[in-house]
Amino acid sequence: MPRVICTAKMCEFGPHFEILQAAGFEVDTVPTEVDLRKEPHRVVEQVQGYDAVLAGAEIYSREVLAQLPDLRIVSRYGVGFDAVDLAAADDLDIAVTITPGVNHHSVAEQAFALLMGVARLTRSQDQAVRRGEWERALTPRVWGSTIGIVGLGRIGQAVATRAIGMGMKVLAYDPFPNKQFVDSHAITMVSIDELLSQSDYVTLHLPVTPETVDLINKDSLAKMKQGSVLINTARGGLVDEDALIEALQSGHLRAAGLDVFKKEPLPVESPLIKLDNVLLSCHIGGLDQESHRDAYAMAAHNIVKLYQGEWPEECVVNLKQTPDWKWTR
């Protein structure tokens, strides 16, 4: 009987158990007290002997994958795959899958929650009222402001439609935009430098690749408008946090809303925690009840399809030169 272990957070409930068990898999979960993001050295220990892993954000480096000879699939819960060494997975003939199209509305909602929280001073207002203080302040209106969307895939598009509903002017940067979507929503496509210099709010929706690591750095931050805001619900690796902290401390940026970080959980000693003009959340952008259910279902179906000889093209992110991949080596 093939074996699957679920290492993703909150995997104790969801449709994946029924889907996998109905296909003949034995399904186990990592003990709740084990956090593989905090204890990456335990990944090999937990995944050893399993044919597939329904994976969370833990790291699958070449060293880790090389120590898992039985592993055939890393089925990621979510759309990010920067935690998996794809070149190593290719070399070891391990399929890596993601769950596209299930959480874009959730991420878009979180991006706007952070944007509106920053725009309306929600954090400081809440704390002031709790202290018995009545600190009213004037803030720029969101309606009529300009939002720059970096990455116009599913999530970026979901942000764009919400921004239009909020009466914002929408700029976007994407190397390969969906022309039909752009035209039908009258979105202005610009270069990344134009977007940074013209936007009141810049929101990131790109994967982390060698080309996008630290896309937001000292130079790109200097190109942003004085008093603008950065929102990141994509990946922490897109932002040079030291440069961002400097821009926030100097007042060049009015504020930032961050759901993702270079190191997660965010260390309590991070200067970001001490900044009053930063709104923080714990990488919950892709989490709501519906996306949780649908992502676990798709991650499980990806494992079943590959086991049964199907190839979920939209979900497999590696093995581009191996169309004849088989479960059995």
CSV table of N, CA and C in Angstrom, one decimal, residues 168-235:
chain,number,residue,atom,x,y,z
A,168,MET,N,-9.9,52.8,-7.4
A,168,MET,CA,-8.5,53.1,-7.6
A,168,MET,C,-8.1,53.0,-9.0
A,169,LYS,N,-7.1,53.8,-9.4
A,169,LYS,CA,-6.5,53.7,-10.7
A,169,LYS,C,-5.5,52.5,-10.6
A,170,VAL,N,-5.6,51.6,-11.6
A,170,VAL,CA,-4.8,50.4,-11.5
A,170,VAL,C,-3.7,50.4,-12.6
A,171,LEU,N,-2.5,50.3,-12.1
A,171,LEU,CA,-1.3,50.1,-12.9
A,171,LEU,C,-0.8,48.7,-12.7
A,172,ALA,N,-0.2,48.0,-13.7
A,172,ALA,CA,0.3,46.7,-13.4
A,172,ALA,C,1.6,46.5,-14.2
A,173,TYR,N,2.4,45.6,-13.7
A,173,TYR,CA,3.6,45.1,-14.4
A,173,TYR,C,3.5,43.6,-14.4
A,174,ASP,N,3.7,43.1,-15.6
A,174,ASP,CA,3.8,41.6,-15.8
A,174,ASP,C,4.5,41.3,-17.1
A,175,PRO,N,5.5,40.5,-17.2
A,175,PRO,CA,6.1,40.2,-18.5
A,175,PRO,C,5.2,39.6,-19.5
A,176,PHE,N,4.2,38.8,-19.0
A,176,PHE,CA,3.3,38.1,-19.9
A,176,PHE,C,1.9,38.2,-19.4
A,177,PRO,N,1.3,39.4,-19.6
A,177,PRO,CA,0.0,39.7,-19.0
A,177,PRO,C,-1.1,39.0,-19.9
A,178,ASN,N,-2.3,38.8,-19.2
A,178,ASN,CA,-3.4,38.3,-19.9
A,178,ASN,C,-4.1,39.4,-20.6
A,179,LYS,N,-3.9,39.5,-22.0
A,179,LYS,CA,-4.4,40.7,-22.7
A,179,LYS,C,-5.9,40.9,-22.6
A,180,GLN,N,-6.6,39.8,-22.7
A,180,GLN,CA,-8.0,39.9,-22.6
A,180,GLN,C,-8.5,40.5,-21.3
A,181,PHE,N,-7.8,40.1,-20.2
A,181,PHE,CA,-8.2,40.7,-18.8
A,181,PHE,C,-7.8,42.1,-18.8
A,182,VAL,N,-6.6,42.5,-19.3
A,182,VAL,CA,-6.1,43.8,-19.2
A,182,VAL,C,-7.0,44.8,-20.0
A,183,ASP,N,-7.4,44.3,-21.2
A,183,ASP,CA,-8.3,45.2,-22.1
A,183,ASP,C,-9.7,45.3,-21.5
A,184,SER,N,-10.2,44.2,-21.0
A,184,SER,CA,-11.6,44.2,-20.5
A,184,SER,C,-11.7,45.1,-19.2
A,185,HIS,N,-10.6,45.2,-18.4
A,185,HIS,CA,-10.7,46.0,-17.2
A,185,HIS,C,-9.9,47.3,-17.3
A,186,ALA,N,-9.5,47.7,-18.5
A,186,ALA,CA,-8.9,48.9,-18.7
A,186,ALA,C,-7.7,49.2,-17.8
A,187,ILE,N,-6.9,48.2,-17.6
A,187,ILE,CA,-5.7,48.3,-16.8
A,187,ILE,C,-4.5,48.8,-17.6
A,188,THR,N,-3.8,49.7,-17.0
A,188,THR,CA,-2.6,50.3,-17.6
A,188,THR,C,-1.4,49.5,-17.3
A,189,MET,N,-0.8,48.9,-18.3
A,189,MET,CA,0.4,48.1,-18.2
A,189,MET,C,1.6,49.1,-18.3
A,190,VAL,N,2.6,49.0,-17.4
A,190,VAL,CA,3.7,49.9,-17.4
A,190,VAL,C,5.0,49.1,-17.0
A,191,SER,N,6.1,49.7,-17.1
A,191,SER,CA,7.4,49.1,-16.7
A,191,SER,C,7.4,49.1,-15.2
A,192,ILE,N,8.3,48.3,-14.6
A,192,ILE,CA,8.4,48.2,-13.2
A,192,ILE,C,8.8,49.5,-12.6
A,193,ASP,N,9.7,50.3,-13.3
A,193,ASP,CA,10.1,51.6,-12.7
A,193,ASP,C,9.0,52.6,-12.8
A,194,GLU,N,8.2,52.6,-13.8
A,194,GLU,CA,7.0,53.5,-13.9
A,194,GLU,C,6.0,53.1,-12.8
A,195,LEU,N,5.8,51.9,-12.6
A,195,LEU,CA,4.9,51.5,-11.6
A,195,LEU,C,5.3,52.0,-10.2
A,196,LEU,N,6.6,51.8,-9.9
A,196,LEU,CA,7.1,52.2,-8.6
A,196,LEU,C,7.0,53.7,-8.4
A,197,SER,N,7.3,54.5,-9.4
A,197,SER,CA,7.3,55.9,-9.3
A,197,SER,C,5.9,56.6,-9.3
A,198,GLN,N,4.9,55.8,-9.8
A,198,GLN,CA,3.6,56.4,-10.0
A,198,GLN,C,2.6,55.9,-8.9
A,199,SER,N,2.9,54.9,-8.2
A,199,SER,CA,1.8,54.2,-7.4
A,199,SER,C,1.9,54.7,-5.9
A,200,ASP,N,0.7,54.9,-5.4
A,200,ASP,CA,0.5,55.2,-4.0
A,200,ASP,C,0.6,54.0,-3.1
A,201,TYR,N,0.2,52.8,-3.7
A,201,TYR,CA,0.3,51.5,-3.1
A,201,TYR,C,0.9,50.6,-4.1
A,202,VAL,N,1.9,49.9,-3.7
A,202,VAL,CA,2.6,48.8,-4.5
A,202,VAL,C,2.3,47.5,-3.8
A,203,THR,N,1.7,46.6,-4.5
A,203,THR,CA,1.4,45.2,-4.0
A,203,THR,C,2.1,44.2,-4.8
A,204,LEU,N,2.7,43.2,-4.2
A,204,LEU,CA,3.5,42.2,-4.8
A,204,LEU,C,2.8,40.9,-5.0
A,205,HIS,N,2.9,40.3,-6.2
A,205,HIS,CA,2.2,39.1,-6.5
A,205,HIS,C,3.0,38.3,-7.5
A,206,LEU,N,4.3,38.1,-7.2
A,206,LEU,CA,5.2,37.3,-8.0
A,206,LEU,C,5.7,36.1,-7.2
A,207,PRO,N,6.2,35.1,-7.9
A,207,PRO,CA,6.9,34.0,-7.2
A,207,PRO,C,8.3,34.4,-7.0
A,208,VAL,N,9.0,33.7,-6.1
A,208,VAL,CA,10.4,34.0,-5.9
A,208,VAL,C,11.2,33.1,-6.9
A,209,THR,N,12.0,33.8,-7.7
A,209,THR,CA,12.9,33.1,-8.7
A,209,THR,C,14.3,33.8,-8.5
A,210,PRO,N,15.3,33.2,-9.2
A,210,PRO,CA,16.6,33.9,-9.1
A,210,PRO,C,16.5,35.4,-9.6
A,211,GLU,N,15.5,35.6,-10.5
A,211,GLU,CA,15.4,37.0,-11.1
A,211,GLU,C,14.6,37.9,-10.2
A,212,THR,N,13.8,37.4,-9.3
A,212,THR,CA,12.9,38.2,-8.4
A,212,THR,C,13.4,38.3,-7.0
A,213,VAL,N,14.4,37.6,-6.6
A,213,VAL,CA,14.9,37.7,-5.2
A,213,VAL,C,15.3,39.1,-4.9
A,214,ASP,N,14.8,39.7,-3.8
A,214,ASP,CA,15.1,41.1,-3.5
A,214,ASP,C,14.8,42.1,-4.6
A,215,LEU,N,13.7,41.8,-5.3
A,215,LEU,CA,13.2,42.7,-6.3
A,215,LEU,C,13.0,44.1,-5.7
A,216,ILE,N,12.4,44.1,-4.5
A,216,ILE,CA,12.3,45.4,-3.7
A,216,ILE,C,13.5,45.5,-2.9
A,217,ASN,N,14.4,46.4,-3.3
A,217,ASN,CA,15.7,46.6,-2.6
A,217,ASN,C,15.9,48.1,-2.4
A,218,LYS,N,17.1,48.5,-2.0
A,218,LYS,CA,17.4,49.9,-1.8
A,218,LYS,C,17.1,50.8,-3.0
A,219,ASP,N,17.5,50.3,-4.2
A,219,ASP,CA,17.4,51.1,-5.4
A,219,ASP,C,15.9,51.2,-5.8
A,220,SER,N,15.2,50.0,-5.8
A,220,SER,CA,13.8,50.1,-6.2
A,220,SER,C,12.9,50.9,-5.2
A,221,LEU,N,13.2,50.8,-3.9
A,221,LEU,CA,12.5,51.5,-2.9
A,221,LEU,C,12.7,53.0,-3.1
A,222,ALA,N,13.9,53.4,-3.5
A,222,ALA,CA,14.2,54.8,-3.8
A,222,ALA,C,13.3,55.4,-4.9
A,223,LYS,N,12.9,54.5,-5.8
A,223,LYS,CA,12.1,54.9,-7.0
A,223,LYS,C,10.6,55.0,-6.6
A,224,MET,N,10.2,54.5,-5.5
A,224,MET,CA,8.8,54.6,-5.1
A,224,MET,C,8.5,56.0,-4.6
A,225,LYS,N,7.3,56.4,-4.8
A,225,LYS,CA,6.8,57.7,-4.4
A,225,LYS,C,7.1,58.0,-2.9
A,226,GLN,N,7.4,59.2,-2.6
A,226,GLN,CA,7.5,59.6,-1.2
A,226,GLN,C,6.1,59.5,-0.6
A,227,GLY,N,6.1,58.8,0.5
A,227,GLY,CA,4.8,58.6,1.2
A,227,GLY,C,4.0,57.4,0.7
A,228,SER,N,4.5,56.6,-0.1
A,228,SER,CA,3.8,55.4,-0.7
A,228,SER,C,3.8,54.3,0.3
A,229,VAL,N,3.1,53.2,-0.1
A,229,VAL,CA,2.9,52.1,0.8
A,229,VAL,C,3.3,50.8,0.1
A,230,LEU,N,4.0,49.9,0.7
A,230,LEU,CA,4.3,48.5,0.2
A,230,LEU,C,3.4,47.5,0.8
A,231,ILE,N,2.8,46.6,0.0
A,231,ILE,CA,2.0,45.5,0.5
A,231,ILE,C,2.7,44.2,0.0
A,232,ASN,N,3.0,43.2,0.8
A,232,ASN,CA,3.5,42.0,0.3
A,232,ASN,C,2.8,40.8,0.9
A,233,THR,N,2.0,40.1,0.1
A,233,THR,CA,1.3,38.9,0.5
A,233,THR,C,1.8,37.7,-0.4
A,234,ALA,N,3.0,37.9,-1.0
A,234,ALA,CA,3.5,36.9,-2.0
A,234,ALA,C,4.5,36.0,-1.3
A,235,ARG,N,5.8,36.5,-1.3
A,235,ARG,CA,6.9,35.8,-0.7
A,235,ARG,C,7.8,36.8,-0.1
